[in-house]
Short mmCIF file of C-alpha atoms in Angstrom, two decimals:
data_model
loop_
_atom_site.label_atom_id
_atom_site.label_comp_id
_atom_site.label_asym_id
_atom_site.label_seq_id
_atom_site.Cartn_x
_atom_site.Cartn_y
_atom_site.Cartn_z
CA UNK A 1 0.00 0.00 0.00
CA UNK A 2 1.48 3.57 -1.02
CA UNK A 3 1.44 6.03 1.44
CA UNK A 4 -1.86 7.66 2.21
CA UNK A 5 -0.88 11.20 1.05
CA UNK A 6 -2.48 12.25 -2.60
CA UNK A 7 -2.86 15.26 -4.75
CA UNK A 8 -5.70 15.67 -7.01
CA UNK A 9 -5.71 18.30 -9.70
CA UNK A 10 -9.27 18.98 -10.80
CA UNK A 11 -10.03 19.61 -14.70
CA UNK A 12 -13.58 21.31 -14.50
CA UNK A 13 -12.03 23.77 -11.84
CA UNK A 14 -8.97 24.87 -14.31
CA UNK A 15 -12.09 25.38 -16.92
CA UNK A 16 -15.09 27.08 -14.71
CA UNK A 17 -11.94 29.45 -13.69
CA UNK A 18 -10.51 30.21 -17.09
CA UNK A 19 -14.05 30.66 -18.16
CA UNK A 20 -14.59 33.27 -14.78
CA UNK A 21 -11.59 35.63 -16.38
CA UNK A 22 -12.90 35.06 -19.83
CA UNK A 23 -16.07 37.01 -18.78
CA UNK A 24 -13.88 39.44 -16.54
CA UNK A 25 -11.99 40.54 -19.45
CA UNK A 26 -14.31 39.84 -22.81
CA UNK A 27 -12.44 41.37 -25.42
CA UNK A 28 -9.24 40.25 -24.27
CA UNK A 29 -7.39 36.94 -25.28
CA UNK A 30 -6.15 34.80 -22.65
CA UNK A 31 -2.77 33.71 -22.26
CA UNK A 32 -2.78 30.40 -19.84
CA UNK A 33 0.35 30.41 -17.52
CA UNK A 34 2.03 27.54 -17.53
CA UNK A 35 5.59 28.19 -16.20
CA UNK A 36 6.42 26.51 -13.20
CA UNK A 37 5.45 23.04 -14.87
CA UNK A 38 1.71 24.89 -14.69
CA UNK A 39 2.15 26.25 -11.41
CA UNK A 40 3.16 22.51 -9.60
CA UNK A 41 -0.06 21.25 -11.55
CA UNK A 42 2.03 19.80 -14.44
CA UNK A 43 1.71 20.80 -17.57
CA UNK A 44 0.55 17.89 -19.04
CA UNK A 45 -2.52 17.27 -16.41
CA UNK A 46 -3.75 20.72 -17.38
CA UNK A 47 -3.46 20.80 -20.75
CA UNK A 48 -6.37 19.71 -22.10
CA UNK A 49 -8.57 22.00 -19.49
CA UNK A 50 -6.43 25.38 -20.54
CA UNK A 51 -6.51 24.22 -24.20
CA UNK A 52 -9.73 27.09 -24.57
CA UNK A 53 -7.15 29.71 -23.91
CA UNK A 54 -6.10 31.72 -26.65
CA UNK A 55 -2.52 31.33 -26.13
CA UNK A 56 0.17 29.70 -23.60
CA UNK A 57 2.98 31.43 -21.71
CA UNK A 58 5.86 30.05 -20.18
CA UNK A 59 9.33 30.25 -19.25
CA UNK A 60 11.75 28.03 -21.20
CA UNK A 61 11.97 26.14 -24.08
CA UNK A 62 11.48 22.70 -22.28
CA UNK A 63 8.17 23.78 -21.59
CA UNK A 64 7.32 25.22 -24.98
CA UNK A 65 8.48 21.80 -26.46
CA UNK A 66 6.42 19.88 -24.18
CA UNK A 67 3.25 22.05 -25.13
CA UNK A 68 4.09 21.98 -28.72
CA UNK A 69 4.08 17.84 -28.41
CA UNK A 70 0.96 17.73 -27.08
CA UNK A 71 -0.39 19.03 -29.76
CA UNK A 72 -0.73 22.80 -29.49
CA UNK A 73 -0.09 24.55 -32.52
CA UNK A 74 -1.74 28.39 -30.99
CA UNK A 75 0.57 31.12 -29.80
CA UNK A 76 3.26 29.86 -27.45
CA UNK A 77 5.41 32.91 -25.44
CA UNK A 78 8.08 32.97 -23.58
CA UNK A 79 7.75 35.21 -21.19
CA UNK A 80 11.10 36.14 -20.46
CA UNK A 81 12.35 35.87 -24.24
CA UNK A 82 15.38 33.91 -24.39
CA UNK A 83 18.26 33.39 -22.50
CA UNK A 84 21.32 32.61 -25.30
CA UNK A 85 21.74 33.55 -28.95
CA UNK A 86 21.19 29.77 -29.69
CA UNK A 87 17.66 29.84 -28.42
CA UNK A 88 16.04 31.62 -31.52
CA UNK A 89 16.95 28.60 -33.60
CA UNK A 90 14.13 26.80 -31.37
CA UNK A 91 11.86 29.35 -31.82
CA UNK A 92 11.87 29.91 -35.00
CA UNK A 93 11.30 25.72 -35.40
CA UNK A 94 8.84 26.13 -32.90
CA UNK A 95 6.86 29.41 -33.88
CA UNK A 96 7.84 30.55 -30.23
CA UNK A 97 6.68 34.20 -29.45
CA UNK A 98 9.04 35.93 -27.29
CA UNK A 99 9.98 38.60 -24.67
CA UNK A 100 12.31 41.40 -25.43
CA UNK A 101 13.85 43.24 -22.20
CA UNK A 102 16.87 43.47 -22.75
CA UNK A 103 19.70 45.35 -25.17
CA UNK A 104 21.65 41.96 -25.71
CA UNK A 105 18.34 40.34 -26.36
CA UNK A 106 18.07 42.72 -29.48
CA UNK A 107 21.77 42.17 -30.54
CA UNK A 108 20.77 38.76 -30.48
CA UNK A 109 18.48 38.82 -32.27
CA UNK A 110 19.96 41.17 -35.51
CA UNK A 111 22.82 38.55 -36.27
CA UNK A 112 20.07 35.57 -35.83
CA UNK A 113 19.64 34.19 -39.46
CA UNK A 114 16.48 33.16 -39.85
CA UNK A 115 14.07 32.48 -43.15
CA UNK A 116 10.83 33.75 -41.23
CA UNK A 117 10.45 36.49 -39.27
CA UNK A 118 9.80 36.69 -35.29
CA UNK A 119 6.60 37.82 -33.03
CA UNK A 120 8.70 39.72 -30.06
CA UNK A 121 6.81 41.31 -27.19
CA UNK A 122 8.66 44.19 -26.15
CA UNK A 123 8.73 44.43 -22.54
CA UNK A 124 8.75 47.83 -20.58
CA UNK A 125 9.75 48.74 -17.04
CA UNK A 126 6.80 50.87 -16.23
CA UNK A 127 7.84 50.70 -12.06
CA UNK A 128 8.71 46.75 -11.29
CA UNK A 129 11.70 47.29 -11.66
CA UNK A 130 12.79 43.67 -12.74
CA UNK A 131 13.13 43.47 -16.15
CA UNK A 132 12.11 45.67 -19.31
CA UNK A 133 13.43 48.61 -21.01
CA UNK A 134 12.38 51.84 -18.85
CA UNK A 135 10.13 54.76 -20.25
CA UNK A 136 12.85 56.42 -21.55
CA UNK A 137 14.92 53.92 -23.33
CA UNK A 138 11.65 52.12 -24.77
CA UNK A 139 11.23 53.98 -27.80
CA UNK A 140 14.41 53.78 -29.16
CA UNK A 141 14.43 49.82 -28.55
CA UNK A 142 11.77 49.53 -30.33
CA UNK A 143 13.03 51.66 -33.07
CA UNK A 144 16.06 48.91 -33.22
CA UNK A 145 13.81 46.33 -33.30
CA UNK A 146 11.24 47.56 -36.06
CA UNK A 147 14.25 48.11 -38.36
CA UNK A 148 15.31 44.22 -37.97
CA UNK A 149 14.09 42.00 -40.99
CA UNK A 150 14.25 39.00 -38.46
CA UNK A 151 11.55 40.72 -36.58
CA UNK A 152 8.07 40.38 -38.35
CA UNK A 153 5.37 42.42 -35.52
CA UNK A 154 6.21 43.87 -31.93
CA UNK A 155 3.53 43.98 -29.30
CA UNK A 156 4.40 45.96 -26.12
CA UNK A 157 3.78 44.54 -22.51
CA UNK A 158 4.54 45.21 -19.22
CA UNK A 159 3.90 43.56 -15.38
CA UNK A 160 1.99 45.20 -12.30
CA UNK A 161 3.71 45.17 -9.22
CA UNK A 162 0.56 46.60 -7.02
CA UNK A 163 -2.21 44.86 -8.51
CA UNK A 164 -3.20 43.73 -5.59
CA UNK A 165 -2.14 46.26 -3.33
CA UNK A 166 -3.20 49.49 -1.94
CA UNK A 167 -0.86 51.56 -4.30
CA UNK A 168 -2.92 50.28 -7.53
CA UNK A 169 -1.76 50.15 -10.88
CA UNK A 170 -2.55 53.65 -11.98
CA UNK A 171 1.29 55.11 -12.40
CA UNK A 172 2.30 52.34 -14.38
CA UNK A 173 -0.53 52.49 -16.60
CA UNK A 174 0.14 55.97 -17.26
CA UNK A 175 4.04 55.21 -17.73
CA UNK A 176 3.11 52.92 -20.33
CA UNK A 177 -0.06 54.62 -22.14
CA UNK A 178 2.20 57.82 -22.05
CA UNK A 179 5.26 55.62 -23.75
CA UNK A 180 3.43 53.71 -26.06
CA UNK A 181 0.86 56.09 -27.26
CA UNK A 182 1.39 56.16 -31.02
CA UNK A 183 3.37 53.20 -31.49
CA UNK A 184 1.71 50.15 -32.97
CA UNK A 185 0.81 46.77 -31.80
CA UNK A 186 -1.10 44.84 -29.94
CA UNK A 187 -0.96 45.41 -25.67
CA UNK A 188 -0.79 43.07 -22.96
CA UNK A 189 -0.76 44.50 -19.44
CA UNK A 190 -2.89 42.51 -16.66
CA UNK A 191 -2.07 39.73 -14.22
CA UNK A 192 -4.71 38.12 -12.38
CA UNK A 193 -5.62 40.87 -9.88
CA UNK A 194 -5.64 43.55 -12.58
CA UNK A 195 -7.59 41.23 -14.71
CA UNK A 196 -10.16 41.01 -11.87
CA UNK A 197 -9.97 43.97 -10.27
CA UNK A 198 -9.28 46.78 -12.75
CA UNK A 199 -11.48 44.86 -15.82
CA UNK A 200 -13.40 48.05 -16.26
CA UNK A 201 -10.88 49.71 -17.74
CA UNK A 202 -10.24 48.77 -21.60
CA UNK A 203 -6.98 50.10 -21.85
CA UNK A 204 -5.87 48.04 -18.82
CA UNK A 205 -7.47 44.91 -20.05
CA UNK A 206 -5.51 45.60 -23.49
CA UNK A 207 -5.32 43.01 -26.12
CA UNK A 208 -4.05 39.96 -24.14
CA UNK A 209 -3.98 39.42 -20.42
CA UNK A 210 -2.17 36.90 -18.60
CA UNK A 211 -3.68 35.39 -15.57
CA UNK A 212 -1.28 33.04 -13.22
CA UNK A 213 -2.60 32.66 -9.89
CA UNK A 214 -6.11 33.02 -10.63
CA UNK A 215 -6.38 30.33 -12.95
CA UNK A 216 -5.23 27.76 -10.54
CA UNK A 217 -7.76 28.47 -7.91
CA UNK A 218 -6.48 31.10 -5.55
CA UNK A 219 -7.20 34.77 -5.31
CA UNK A 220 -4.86 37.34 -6.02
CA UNK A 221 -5.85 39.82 -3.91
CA UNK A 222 -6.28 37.36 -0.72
CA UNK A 223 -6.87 38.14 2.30
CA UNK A 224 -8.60 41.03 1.16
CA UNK A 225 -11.05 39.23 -0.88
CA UNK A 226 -11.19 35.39 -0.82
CA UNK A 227 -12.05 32.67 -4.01
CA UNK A 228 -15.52 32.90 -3.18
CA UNK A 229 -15.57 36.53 -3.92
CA UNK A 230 -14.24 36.24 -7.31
CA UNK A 231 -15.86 33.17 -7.82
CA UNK A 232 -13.30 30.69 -8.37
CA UNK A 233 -12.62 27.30 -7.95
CA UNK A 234 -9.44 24.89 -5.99
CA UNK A 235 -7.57 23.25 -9.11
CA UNK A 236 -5.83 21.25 -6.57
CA UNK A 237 -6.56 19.03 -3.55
CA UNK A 238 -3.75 17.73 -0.85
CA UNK A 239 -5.35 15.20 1.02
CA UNK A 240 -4.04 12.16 3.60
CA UNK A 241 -5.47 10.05 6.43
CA UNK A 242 -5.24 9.76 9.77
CA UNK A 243 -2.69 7.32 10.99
CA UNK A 244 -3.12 7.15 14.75
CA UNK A 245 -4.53 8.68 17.87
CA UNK A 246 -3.44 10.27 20.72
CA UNK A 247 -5.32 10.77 24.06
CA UNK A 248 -3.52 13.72 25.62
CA UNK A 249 -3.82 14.74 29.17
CA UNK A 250 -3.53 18.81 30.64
CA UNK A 251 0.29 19.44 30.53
CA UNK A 252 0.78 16.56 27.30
CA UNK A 253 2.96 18.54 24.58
CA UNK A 254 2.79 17.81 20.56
CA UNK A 255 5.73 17.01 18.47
CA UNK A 256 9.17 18.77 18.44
CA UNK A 257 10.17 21.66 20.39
CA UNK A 258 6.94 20.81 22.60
CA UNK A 259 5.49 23.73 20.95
CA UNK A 260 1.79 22.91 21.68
CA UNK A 261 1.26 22.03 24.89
CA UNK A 262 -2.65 20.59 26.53
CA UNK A 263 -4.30 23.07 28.53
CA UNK A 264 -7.06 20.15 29.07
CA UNK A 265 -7.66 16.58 28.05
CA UNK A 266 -7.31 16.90 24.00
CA UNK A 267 -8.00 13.72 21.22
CA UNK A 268 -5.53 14.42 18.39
CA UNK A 269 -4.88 12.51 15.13
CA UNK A 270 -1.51 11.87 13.66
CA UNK A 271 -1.95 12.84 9.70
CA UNK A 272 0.49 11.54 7.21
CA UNK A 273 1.81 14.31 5.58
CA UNK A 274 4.94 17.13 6.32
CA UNK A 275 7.30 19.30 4.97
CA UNK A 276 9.31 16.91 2.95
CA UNK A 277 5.24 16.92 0.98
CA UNK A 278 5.43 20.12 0.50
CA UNK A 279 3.82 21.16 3.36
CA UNK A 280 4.84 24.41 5.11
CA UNK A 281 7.16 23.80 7.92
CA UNK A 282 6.05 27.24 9.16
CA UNK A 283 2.36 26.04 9.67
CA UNK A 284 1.73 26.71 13.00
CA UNK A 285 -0.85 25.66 16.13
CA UNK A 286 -3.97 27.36 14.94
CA UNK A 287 -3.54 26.29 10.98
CA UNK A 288 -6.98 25.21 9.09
CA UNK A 289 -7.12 21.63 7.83
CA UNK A 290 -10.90 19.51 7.38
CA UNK A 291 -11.05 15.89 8.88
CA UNK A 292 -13.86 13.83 7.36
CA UNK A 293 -14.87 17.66 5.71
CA UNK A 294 -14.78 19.38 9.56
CA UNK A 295 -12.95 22.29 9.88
CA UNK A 296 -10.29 22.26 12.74
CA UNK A 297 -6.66 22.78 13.57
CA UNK A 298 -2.95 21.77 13.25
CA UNK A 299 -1.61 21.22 16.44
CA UNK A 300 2.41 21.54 17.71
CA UNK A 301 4.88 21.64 14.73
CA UNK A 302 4.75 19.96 11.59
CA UNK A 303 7.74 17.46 11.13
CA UNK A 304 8.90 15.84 8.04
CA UNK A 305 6.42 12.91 7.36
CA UNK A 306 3.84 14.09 9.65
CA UNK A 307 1.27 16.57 11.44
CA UNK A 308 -0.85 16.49 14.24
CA UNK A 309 -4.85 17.86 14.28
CA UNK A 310 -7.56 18.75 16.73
CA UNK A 311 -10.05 15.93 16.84
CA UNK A 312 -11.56 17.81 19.34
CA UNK A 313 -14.92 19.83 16.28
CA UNK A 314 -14.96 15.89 15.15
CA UNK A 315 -15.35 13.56 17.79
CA UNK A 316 -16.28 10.78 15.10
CA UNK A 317 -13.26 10.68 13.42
CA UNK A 318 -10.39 8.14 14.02
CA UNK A 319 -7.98 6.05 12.31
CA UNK A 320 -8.64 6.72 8.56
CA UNK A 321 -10.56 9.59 8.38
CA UNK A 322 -9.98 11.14 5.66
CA UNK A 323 -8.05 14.77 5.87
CA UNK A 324 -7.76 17.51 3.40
CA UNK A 325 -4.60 20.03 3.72
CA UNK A 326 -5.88 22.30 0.93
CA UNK A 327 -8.55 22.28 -1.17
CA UNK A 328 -11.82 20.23 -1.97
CA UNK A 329 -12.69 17.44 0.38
CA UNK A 330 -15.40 14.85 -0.21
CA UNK A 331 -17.98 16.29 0.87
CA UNK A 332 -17.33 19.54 -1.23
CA UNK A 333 -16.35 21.16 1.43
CA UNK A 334 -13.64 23.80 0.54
CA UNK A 335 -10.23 24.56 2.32
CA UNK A 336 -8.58 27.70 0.43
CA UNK A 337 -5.36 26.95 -0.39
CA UNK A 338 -4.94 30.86 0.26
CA UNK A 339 -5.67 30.38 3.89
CA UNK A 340 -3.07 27.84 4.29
CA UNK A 341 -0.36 29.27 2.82
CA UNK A 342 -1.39 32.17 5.24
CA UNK A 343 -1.06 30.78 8.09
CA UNK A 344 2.76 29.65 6.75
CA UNK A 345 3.61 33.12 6.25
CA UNK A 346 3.74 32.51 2.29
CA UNK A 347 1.81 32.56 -0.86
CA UNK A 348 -0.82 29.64 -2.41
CA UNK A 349 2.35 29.54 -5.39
CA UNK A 350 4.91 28.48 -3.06
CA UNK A 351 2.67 25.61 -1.95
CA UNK A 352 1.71 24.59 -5.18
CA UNK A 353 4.79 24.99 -6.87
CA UNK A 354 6.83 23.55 -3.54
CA UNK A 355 4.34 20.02 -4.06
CA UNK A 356 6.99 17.00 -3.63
CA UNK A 357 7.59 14.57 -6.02
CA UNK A 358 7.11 11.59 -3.85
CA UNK A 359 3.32 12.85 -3.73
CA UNK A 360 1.29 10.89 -5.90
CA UNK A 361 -0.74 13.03 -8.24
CA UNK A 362 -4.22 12.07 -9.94
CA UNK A 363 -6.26 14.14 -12.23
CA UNK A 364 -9.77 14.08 -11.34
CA UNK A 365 -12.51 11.75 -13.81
#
């Protein structure tokens, strides 16, 4: 018998949620995020739900070629263009669109010999400040790059950094509108909180927006607003078992470092999962987690291969019950990943990006 630990990535969720920023944004084409191996998801277990995007995006040529082989013959970008002159050969064999930030990426691309021209997206530093050509330098790269024969049609893009933040998005937008105003092309500008919070405004949505986070379930703008605000589903489940129970007495401490300790008599269950799952070693007493669909708590600190929980809210529940870390358990009930990776002092992309590779991963029907 494997170990009872499990992660189940959920096809109709990855749809109902692409389909949820496809109304946000309906003029807009969609460019499904896949970088990260699709955000710990896999690439190849979402696939066929993100295949109604209009586009994918994604980091490196491994992952182009392993979207190109399952049969995708739409727009592919790369979102941070290409890393040595030896890369355009790829994309021009692969029709790869790509990411221009950089000067050298430019000279790289004016001795590349190529029979058909290249889709670049020319990437601006509107207030990042990570990578793209600030305000003032951006016209005259794109100058360079409109003069190349290897380039065929330059779109212009840029990243929020406040999306989901107090500060907004409004001095970047006017950084780039200001920029950009005459020069042609098509515009892609949101993530997934500008996509769902600033969707109103056309010249934000642009011509292509690229939702991450969103897309795989958790809210961008959390704890502000939560996935049942923006009406969004988990695209992934972590779920175990309970492997044994403890009868603790006042005084009884949990797990290493004794940093739980009874303050009356206390039923816990030993759940088979830790951080060498993924799990966040920074979970703390207090952390959410469903037994047999019953919210409760993680109590003491979480070890390698295991956790301990609060059987206390389900007095039924023993040896087996089922236990859901994040996301949807039997019963429907939902666990926010968001809330979770809270309570670790981290993001819902660190969790599902940090998911182990001795976890066992099924795709749901």
């Amino acid at each position: 018998m494997p170990r009872p630990i499990l992660a189940t990535i959920h096809p109709e969720a990855l749809r109902h949620n692409l389909a949820r920023l496809r109304a946000a944004t309906p003029d807009a084409r969609i460019w499904a995020i896949v970088k990260a191996n699709a955000y710990g998801h896999g690439i190849e277990r979402v696939f066929d739900a993100l295949r109604g995007a209009d586009g994918f995006a994604l980091l490196d040529l491994l992952e182009a070629e392993r979207v190109r082989a399952l049969g995708w013959r739409g727009p592919i970008l790369l979102l941070e263009g290409v890393f040595e002159p030896r890369d355009l050969e790829l994309c021009s064999r692969l029709g790869l669109w790509h990411a221009v930030h950089c000067d050298e990426q430019i000279d790289w691309l004016a001795a590349h010999k190529t029979q058909v021209p290249h889709r670049v997206f020319l990437k601006m530093n509107s207030g990042m400040n990570r990578l793209g050509f600030s305000p003032q330098r951006f016209r005259s790269a794109w100058a360079r790059l409109d003069a190349l024969p290897q380039v065929e049609e330059i779109s212009l893009m840029t990243h929020f950094s406040d999306a989901d933040a107090p500060r907004g998005i409004a001095h970047q937008v006017r950084a780039f509108a200001e920029t950009t105003r005459d020069l042609p092309g098509e515009r892609s500008l949101s993530n997934s909180a500008a996509a769902l919070r600033h969707a109103a405004d056309a010249q934000v949505r642009g011509d292509w927006i690229r939702p991450g986070i969103a897309v795989y379930g958790s809210a961008p703008d959390f704890p502000e607003h939560d996935i049942r605000h923006w009406d969004l589903q988990p695209t992934m489940t972590l779920s175990s078992r309970v492997l044994a129970v403890q009868q603790l007495q006042p005084g009884d401490t949990v797990g290493y470092g004794s940093s739980f300790t009874a303050d009356a008599p206390l039923r816990i269950g030993v759940v088979a999962c830790g951080y060498a799952d993924g799990y966040p070693r920074h979970c703390t007493t207090g952390t959410p987690v469903l037994v047999d669909g019953v919210r409760t708590r993680l109590v003491g600190r979480v070890s390698m291969d295991m956790v301990a929980v609060d059987l206390t809210p389900v007095p039924q529940a023993g040896f087996g019950s089922a236990v859901t870390l994040w996301g949807r358990a039997g019963d429907g009930t939902v666990l926010p990943i968001d809330e979770v990776a809270a309570a670790g002092g981290t993001l819902s992309y660190e969790l599902m990006c940090a998911l182990a590779p001795r976890v066992p991963v099924v795709v749901e029907g």
